Coordinates of C-alpha atoms in Angstrom, one line a residue:
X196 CA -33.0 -45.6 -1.4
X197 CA -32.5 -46.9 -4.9
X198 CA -32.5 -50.6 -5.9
X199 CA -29.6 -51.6 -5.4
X200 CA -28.2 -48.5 -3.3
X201 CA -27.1 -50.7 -0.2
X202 CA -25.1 -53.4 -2.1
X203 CA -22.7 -50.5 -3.7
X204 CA -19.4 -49.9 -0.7
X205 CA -18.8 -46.5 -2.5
X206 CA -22.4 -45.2 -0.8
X207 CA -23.1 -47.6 2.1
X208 CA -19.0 -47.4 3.6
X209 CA -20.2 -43.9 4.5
X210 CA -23.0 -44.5 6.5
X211 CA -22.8 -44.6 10.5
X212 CA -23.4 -47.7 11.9
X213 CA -27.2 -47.4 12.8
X214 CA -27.6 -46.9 9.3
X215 CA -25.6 -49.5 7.7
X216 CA -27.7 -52.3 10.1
X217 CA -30.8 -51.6 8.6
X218 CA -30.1 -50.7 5.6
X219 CA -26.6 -52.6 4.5
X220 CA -27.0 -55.0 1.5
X221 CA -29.8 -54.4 0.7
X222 CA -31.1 -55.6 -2.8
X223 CA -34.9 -54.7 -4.0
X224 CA -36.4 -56.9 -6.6
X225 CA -38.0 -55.2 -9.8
X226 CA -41.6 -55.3 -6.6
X227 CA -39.8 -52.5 -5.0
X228 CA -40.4 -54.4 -1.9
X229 CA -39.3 -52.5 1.3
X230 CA -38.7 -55.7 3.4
X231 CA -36.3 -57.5 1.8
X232 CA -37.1 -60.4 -0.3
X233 CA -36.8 -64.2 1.2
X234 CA -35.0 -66.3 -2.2
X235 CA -36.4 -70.0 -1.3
X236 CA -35.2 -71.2 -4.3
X237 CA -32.5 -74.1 -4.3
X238 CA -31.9 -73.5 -8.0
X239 CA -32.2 -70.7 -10.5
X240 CA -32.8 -70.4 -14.1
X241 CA -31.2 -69.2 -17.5
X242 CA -32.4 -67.6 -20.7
X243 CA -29.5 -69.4 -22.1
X244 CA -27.2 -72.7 -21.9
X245 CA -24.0 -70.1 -22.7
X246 CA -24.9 -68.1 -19.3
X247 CA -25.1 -70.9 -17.0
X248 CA -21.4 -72.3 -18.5
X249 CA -20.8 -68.4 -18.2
X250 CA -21.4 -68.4 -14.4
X251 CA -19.7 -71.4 -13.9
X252 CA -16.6 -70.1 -15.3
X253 CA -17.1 -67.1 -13.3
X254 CA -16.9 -65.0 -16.5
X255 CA -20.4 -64.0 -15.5
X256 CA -21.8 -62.5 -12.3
X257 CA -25.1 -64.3 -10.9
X258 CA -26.5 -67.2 -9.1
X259 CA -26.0 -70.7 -9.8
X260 CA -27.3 -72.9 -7.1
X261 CA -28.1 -72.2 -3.5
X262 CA -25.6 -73.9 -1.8
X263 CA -23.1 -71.7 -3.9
X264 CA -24.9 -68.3 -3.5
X265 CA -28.3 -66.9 -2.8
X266 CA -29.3 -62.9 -3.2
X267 CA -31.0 -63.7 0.8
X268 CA -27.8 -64.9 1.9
X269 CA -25.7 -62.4 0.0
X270 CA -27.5 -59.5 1.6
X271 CA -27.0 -60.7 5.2
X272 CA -23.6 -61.5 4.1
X273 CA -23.1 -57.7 2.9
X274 CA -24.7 -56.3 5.6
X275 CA -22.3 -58.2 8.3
X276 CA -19.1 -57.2 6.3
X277 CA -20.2 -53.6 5.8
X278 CA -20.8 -53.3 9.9
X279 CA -17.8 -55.3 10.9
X280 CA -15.6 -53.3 8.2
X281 CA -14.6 -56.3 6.7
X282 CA -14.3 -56.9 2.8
X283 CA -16.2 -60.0 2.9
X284 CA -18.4 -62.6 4.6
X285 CA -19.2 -65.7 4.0
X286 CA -22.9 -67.4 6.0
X287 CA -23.0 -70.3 7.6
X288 CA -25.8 -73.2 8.8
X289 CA -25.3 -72.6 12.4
X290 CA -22.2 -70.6 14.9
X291 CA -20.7 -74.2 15.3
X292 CA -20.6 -74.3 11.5
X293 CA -19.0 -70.9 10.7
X294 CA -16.0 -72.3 14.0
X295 CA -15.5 -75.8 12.6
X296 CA -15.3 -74.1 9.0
X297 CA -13.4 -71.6 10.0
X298 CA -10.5 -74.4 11.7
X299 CA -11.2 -76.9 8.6
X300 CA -10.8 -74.7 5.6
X301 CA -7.0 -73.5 6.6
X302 CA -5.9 -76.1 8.6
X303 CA -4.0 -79.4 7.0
X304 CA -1.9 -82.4 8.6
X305 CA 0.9 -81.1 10.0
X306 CA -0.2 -77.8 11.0
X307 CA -0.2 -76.5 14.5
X308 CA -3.2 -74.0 16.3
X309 CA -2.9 -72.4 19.3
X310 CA -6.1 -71.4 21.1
X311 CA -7.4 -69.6 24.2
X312 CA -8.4 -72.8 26.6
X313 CA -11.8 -70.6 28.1
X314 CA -13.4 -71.0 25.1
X315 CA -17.2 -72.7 24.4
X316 CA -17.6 -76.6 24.6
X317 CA -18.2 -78.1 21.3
X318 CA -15.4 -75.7 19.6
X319 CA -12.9 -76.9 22.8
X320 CA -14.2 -80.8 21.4
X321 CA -13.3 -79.8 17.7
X322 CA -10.1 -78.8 18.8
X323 CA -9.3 -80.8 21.2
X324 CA -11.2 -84.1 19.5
X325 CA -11.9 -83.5 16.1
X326 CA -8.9 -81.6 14.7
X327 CA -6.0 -84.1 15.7
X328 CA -7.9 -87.0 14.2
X329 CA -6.7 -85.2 10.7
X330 CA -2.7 -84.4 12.2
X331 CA -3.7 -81.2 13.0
X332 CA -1.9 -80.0 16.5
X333 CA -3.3 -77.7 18.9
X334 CA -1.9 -76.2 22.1
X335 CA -4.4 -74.7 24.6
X336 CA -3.5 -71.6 26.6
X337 CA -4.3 -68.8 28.8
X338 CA -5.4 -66.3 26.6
X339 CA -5.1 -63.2 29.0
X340 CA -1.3 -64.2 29.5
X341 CA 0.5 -62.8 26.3
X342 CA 3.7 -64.5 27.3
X343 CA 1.9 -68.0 26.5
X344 CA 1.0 -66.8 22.9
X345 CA 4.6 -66.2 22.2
X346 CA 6.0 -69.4 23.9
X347 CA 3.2 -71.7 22.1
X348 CA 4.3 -70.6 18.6
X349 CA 5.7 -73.2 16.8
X350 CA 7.4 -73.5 13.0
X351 CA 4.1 -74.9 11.7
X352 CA 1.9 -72.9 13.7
X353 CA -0.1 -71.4 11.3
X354 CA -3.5 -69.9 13.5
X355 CA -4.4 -68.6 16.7
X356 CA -7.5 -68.7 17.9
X357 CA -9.9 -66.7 21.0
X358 CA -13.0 -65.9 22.0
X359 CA -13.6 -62.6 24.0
X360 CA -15.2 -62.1 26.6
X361 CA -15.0 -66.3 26.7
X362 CA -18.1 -68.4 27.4
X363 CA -18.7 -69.0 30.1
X364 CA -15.8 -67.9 32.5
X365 CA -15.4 -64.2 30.8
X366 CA -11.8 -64.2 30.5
X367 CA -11.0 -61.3 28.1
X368 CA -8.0 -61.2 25.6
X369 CA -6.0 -58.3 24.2
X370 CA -7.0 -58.5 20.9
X371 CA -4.3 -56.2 19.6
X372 CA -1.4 -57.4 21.7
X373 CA -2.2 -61.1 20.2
X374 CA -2.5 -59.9 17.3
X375 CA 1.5 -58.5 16.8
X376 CA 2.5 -61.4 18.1
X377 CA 0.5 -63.5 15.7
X378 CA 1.8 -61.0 13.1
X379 CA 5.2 -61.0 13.7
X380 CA 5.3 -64.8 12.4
X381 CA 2.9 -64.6 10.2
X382 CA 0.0 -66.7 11.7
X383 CA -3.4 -66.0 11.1
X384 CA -5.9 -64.7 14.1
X385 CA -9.1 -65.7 14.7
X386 CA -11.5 -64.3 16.6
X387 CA -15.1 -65.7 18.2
X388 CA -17.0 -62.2 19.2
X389 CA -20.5 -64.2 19.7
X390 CA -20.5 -62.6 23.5
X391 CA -20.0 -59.1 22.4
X392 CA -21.1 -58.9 18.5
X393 CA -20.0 -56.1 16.6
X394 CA -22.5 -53.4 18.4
X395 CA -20.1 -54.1 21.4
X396 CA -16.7 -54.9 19.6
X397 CA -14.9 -54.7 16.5
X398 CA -12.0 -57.3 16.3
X399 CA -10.6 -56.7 12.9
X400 CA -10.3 -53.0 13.8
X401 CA -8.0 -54.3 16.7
X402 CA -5.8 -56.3 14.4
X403 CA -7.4 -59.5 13.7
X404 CA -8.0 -61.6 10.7
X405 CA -11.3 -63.0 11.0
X406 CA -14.0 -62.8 13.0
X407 CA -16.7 -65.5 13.7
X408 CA -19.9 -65.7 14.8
X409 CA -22.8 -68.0 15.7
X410 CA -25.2 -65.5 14.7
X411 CA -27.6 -67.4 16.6
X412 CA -27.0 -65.3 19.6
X413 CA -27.4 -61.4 19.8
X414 CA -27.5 -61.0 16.0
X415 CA -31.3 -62.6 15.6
X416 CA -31.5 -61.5 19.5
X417 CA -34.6 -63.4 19.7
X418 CA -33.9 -67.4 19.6
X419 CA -35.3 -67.7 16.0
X420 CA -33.0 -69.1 14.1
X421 CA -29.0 -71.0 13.8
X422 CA -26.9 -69.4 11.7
X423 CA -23.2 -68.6 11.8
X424 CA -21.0 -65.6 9.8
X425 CA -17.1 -65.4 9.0
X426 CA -16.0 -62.2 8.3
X427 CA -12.3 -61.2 7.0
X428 CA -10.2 -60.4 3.5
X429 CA -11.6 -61.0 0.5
X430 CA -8.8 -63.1 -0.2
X431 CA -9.5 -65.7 2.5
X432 CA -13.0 -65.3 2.1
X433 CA -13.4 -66.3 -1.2
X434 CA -10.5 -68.2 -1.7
X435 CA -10.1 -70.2 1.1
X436 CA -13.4 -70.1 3.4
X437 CA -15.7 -70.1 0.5
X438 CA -15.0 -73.3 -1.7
X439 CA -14.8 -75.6 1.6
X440 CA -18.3 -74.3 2.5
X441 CA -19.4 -74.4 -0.9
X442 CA -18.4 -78.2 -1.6
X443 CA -19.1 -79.4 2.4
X444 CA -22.5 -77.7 2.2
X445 CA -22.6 -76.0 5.4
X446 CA -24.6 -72.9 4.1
X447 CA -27.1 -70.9 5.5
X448 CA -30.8 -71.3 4.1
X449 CA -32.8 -68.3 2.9
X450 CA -35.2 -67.9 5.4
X451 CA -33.0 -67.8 8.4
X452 CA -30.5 -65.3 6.7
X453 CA -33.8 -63.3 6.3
X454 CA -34.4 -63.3 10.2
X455 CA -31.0 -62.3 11.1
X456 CA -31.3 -59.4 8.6
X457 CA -34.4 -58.3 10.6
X458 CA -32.5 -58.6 14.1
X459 CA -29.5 -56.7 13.1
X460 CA -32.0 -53.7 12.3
X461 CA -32.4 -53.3 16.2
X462 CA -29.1 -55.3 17.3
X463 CA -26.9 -51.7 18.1
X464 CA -30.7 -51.0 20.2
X465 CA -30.6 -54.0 22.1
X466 CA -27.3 -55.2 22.8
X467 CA -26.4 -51.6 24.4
X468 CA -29.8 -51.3 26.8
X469 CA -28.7 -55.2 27.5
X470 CA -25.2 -54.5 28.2
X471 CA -26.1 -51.9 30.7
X472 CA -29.0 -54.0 32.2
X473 CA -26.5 -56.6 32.8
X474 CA -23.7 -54.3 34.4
X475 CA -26.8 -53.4 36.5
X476 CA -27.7 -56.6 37.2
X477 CA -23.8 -57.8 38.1
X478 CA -22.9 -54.7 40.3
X479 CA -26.2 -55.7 42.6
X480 CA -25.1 -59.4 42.6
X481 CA -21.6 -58.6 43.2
X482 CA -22.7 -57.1 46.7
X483 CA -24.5 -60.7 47.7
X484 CA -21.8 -63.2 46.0
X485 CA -18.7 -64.4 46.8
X486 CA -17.3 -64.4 43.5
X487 CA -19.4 -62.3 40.2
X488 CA -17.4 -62.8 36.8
X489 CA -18.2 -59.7 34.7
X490 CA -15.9 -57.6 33.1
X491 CA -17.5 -54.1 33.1
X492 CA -17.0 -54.6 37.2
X493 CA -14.3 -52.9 38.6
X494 CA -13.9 -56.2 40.4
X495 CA -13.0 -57.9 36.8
X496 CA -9.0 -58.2 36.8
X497 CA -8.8 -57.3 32.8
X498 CA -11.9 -54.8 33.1
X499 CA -9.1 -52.2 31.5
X500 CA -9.9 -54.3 28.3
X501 CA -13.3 -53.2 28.2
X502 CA -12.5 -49.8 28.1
X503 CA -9.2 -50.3 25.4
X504 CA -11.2 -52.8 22.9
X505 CA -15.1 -52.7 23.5
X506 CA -18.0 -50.3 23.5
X507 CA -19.6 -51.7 26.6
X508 CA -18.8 -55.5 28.9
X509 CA -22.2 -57.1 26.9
X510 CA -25.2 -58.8 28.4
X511 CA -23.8 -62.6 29.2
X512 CA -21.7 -62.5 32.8
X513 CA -21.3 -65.6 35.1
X514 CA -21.5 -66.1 39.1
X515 CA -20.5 -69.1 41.3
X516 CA -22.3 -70.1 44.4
X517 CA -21.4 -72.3 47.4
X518 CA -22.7 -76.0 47.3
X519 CA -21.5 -77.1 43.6
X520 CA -23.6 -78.5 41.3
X521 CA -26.3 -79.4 43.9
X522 CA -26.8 -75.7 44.6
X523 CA -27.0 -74.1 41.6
X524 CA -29.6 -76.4 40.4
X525 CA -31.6 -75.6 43.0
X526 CA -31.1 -72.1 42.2
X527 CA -32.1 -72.2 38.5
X528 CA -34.7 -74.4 39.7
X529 CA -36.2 -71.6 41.7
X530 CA -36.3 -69.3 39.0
X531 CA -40.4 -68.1 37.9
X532 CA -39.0 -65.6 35.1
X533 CA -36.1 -66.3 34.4
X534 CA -35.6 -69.2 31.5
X535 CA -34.0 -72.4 32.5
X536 CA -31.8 -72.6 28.7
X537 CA -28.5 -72.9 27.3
X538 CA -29.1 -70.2 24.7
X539 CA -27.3 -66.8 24.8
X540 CA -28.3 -63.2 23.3
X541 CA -31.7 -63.7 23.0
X542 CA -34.6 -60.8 24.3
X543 CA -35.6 -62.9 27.2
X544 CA -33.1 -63.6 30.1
X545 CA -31.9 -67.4 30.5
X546 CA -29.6 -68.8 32.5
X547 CA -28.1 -72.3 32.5
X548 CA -25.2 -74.3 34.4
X549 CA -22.3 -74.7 31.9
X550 CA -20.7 -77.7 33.6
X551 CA -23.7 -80.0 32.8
X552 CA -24.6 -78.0 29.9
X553 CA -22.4 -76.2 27.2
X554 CA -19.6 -77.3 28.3
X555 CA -20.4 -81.2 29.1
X556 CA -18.9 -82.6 26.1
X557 CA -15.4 -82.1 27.7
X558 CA -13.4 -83.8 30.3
X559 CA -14.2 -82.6 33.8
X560 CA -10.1 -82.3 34.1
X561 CA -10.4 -79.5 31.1
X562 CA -13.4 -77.5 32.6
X563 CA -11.5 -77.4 35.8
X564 CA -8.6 -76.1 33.6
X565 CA -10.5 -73.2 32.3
X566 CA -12.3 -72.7 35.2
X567 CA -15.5 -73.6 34.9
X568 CA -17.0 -75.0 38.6
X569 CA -19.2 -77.2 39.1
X570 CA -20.9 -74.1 41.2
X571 CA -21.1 -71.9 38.4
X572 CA -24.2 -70.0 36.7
X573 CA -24.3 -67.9 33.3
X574 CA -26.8 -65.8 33.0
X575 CA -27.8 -63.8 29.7
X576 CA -29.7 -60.7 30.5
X577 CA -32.7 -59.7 28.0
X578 CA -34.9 -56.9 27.5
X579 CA -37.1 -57.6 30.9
X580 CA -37.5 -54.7 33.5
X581 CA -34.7 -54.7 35.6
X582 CA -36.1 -54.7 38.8
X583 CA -38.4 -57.6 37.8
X584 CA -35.4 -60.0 37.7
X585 CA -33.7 -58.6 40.6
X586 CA -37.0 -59.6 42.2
X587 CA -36.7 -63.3 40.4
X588 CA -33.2 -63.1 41.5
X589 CA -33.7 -62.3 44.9
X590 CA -36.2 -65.3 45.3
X591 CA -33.8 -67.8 44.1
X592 CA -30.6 -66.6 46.1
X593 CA -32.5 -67.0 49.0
X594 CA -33.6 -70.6 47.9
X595 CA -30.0 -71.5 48.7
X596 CA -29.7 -69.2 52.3
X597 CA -28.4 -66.0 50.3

């Protein structure tokens, strides 16, 4: 591969998708180096005062400062627009960053959001705390019931919002179906794919807008790093993402856009053995529990979504147990291999209790109104031997008589 080979669409829009995750954006230095390069630089320098002004002015392609642009950060940022087929991205410092930006950079006083209610903690407290603090009015929903999308639009509704499958109760949304009705009135959609990332699903192909991510998750795959990507048009990209992340300062830092470029050289790898591991995992639970939440079960009431919009049901499913909060402590708390965390995505499995957890910075009335018990567990299943954490499994279930 040339120099700059993986930065030029004409060559790298024709490469399968294997391909374009190891070697998408791309940009050698004049080393020739075959890793790519870590830029931990804040500012850059010029042979002459006319270039800088130049840049500025945009009459001049090149970098400025790093909170504008950084060639680390632009490679990752290539990379995730090539494989999402999007015409641009744009990083961010962490997944909360690239949601909350995402909101903040089209939103105004006066304007009205719907979104899905399952959806994760903090973005459920920026919507429901944060964004009417600035007149901004949201309407929460069931996302898998397309009649609420229509009814909630309003005259200033002007964005609607999902995540699919939704953290932590795995509701899934039809991403198309939304989509014309978002259309139809000319509202923007939005679409969280953290739970699925683009080796499981594509939402722009569906008819979405934007798609955000806390790259965090299955893109590193490891539990590295933060970092966050929106994806989209090049018009709302750079136009209406960019300068509110440019002059807030919620960027991405070199060295962490360097570590999700090296996790999205295996991601297609990992989240497709983890996705099957999981569906495993779920169909031998689903024989012992009341009540398994995955949608690549047959059991899953939208599980037709899986097979109309994604590539496989992903690695993150939930369960509930009898005995509340009390027994699913004592469940976790029985674990020997599996990780007590809140994290998602990563190669290790880890479960947590989202009630006292991800999603304990809203009211216990809203959780119950997306469904998440006080007797739920999420698990996120890694790269482990399967039969290994059946075993770990096994122990704990029977820590609680099951």
């Amino acid at each position: 591969m040339k120099r700059d080979t993986g930065q030029d669409r004409k060559i790298t829009r024709n490469w399968r998708s294997a391909t374009q995750a190891v070697r998408g954006g791309t940009w050698r230095s004049e080393q020739g180096e075959t890793s790519e390069a870590i830029y931990m630089t804040s500012g850059f320098a010029y042979d002459s005062a006319e270039t800088v002004a130049d840049r500025f002015a945009g009459k001049l392609p090149g970098m400025t400062y790093s909170r504008t642009a950084n060639p680390s950060v632009q490679m990752l940022e290539e990379r995730i627009a090539l494989m999402e087929g999007a015409e641009a991205c744009r990083c961010q410092a962490s997944g909360m960053g690239a949601m909350s930006s995402v909101l903040l950079c089209q939103l105004s006083a006066g304007d009205h959001m719907v979104i899905a209610k399952a959806a994760f903690g903090p973005t459920r407290w920026v919507t429901d705390n944060l964004l009417p603090r600035f007149g901004i009015e949201v309407t929460a929903i069931d996302g898998r019931d397309l009649n609420q999308w229509q009814d909630a639009i309003r005259d200033n509704t002007k964005l609607f919002f999902f995540e699919t499958p939704a953290n932590p109760t795995m509701d899934l949304v039809d991403i198309a179906e939304v989509s014309k009705i978002a259309h139809a009135r000319g509202i923007r959609v939005v679409v969280d794919n953290a739970f699925a990332s683009v080796a499981l699903q594509r939402p722009l192909d569906h008819g979405a807008d934007v798609v955000a991510y806390a790259a965090t998750k299955l893109m590193d795959g490891s539990g590295r790093t933060l970092a966050g990507a929106v994806a989209g048009d090049a018009n709302f990209i750079n136009t209406i993402l960019h300068p509110y992340t440019r002059n807030t300062g919620n960027v991405l830092s070199p060295f962490n856009a360097w570590v999700v470029l090296k996790g999205l050289e295996t991601l297609e790898l990992r989240a497709k053995a983890q996705s099957d591991a999981a569906l495993d995992l779920g169909r031998w639970l689903e024989a012992r529990l009341p009540r398994v939440l995955h949608p690549g079960l047959e059991s899953h009431p939208q599980h037709y979504l899986v097979k109309k919009q994604m590539y496989g049901a992903g690695s993150i499913f939930s369960f509930e147990v009898d005995g509340g909060r009390e027994a699913a402590m004592k469940l976790l708390n029985a674990l020997q291999l599996i990780d007590i965390s809140n994290n998602i995505g990563d190669t290790k499995s880890l479960m947590t209790h989202p009630a006292s957890t991800t999603h304990s910075s809203i009211s216990p009335e809203t959780r119950a109104a997306m469904g998440v018990t006080e007797g739920m567990v999420r698990i996120s299943v890694g790269l482990e031997d399967l039969e290994d954490l059946k075993e770990d499994l096994d122990g704990a279930l029977k820590a609680i008589g099951l």
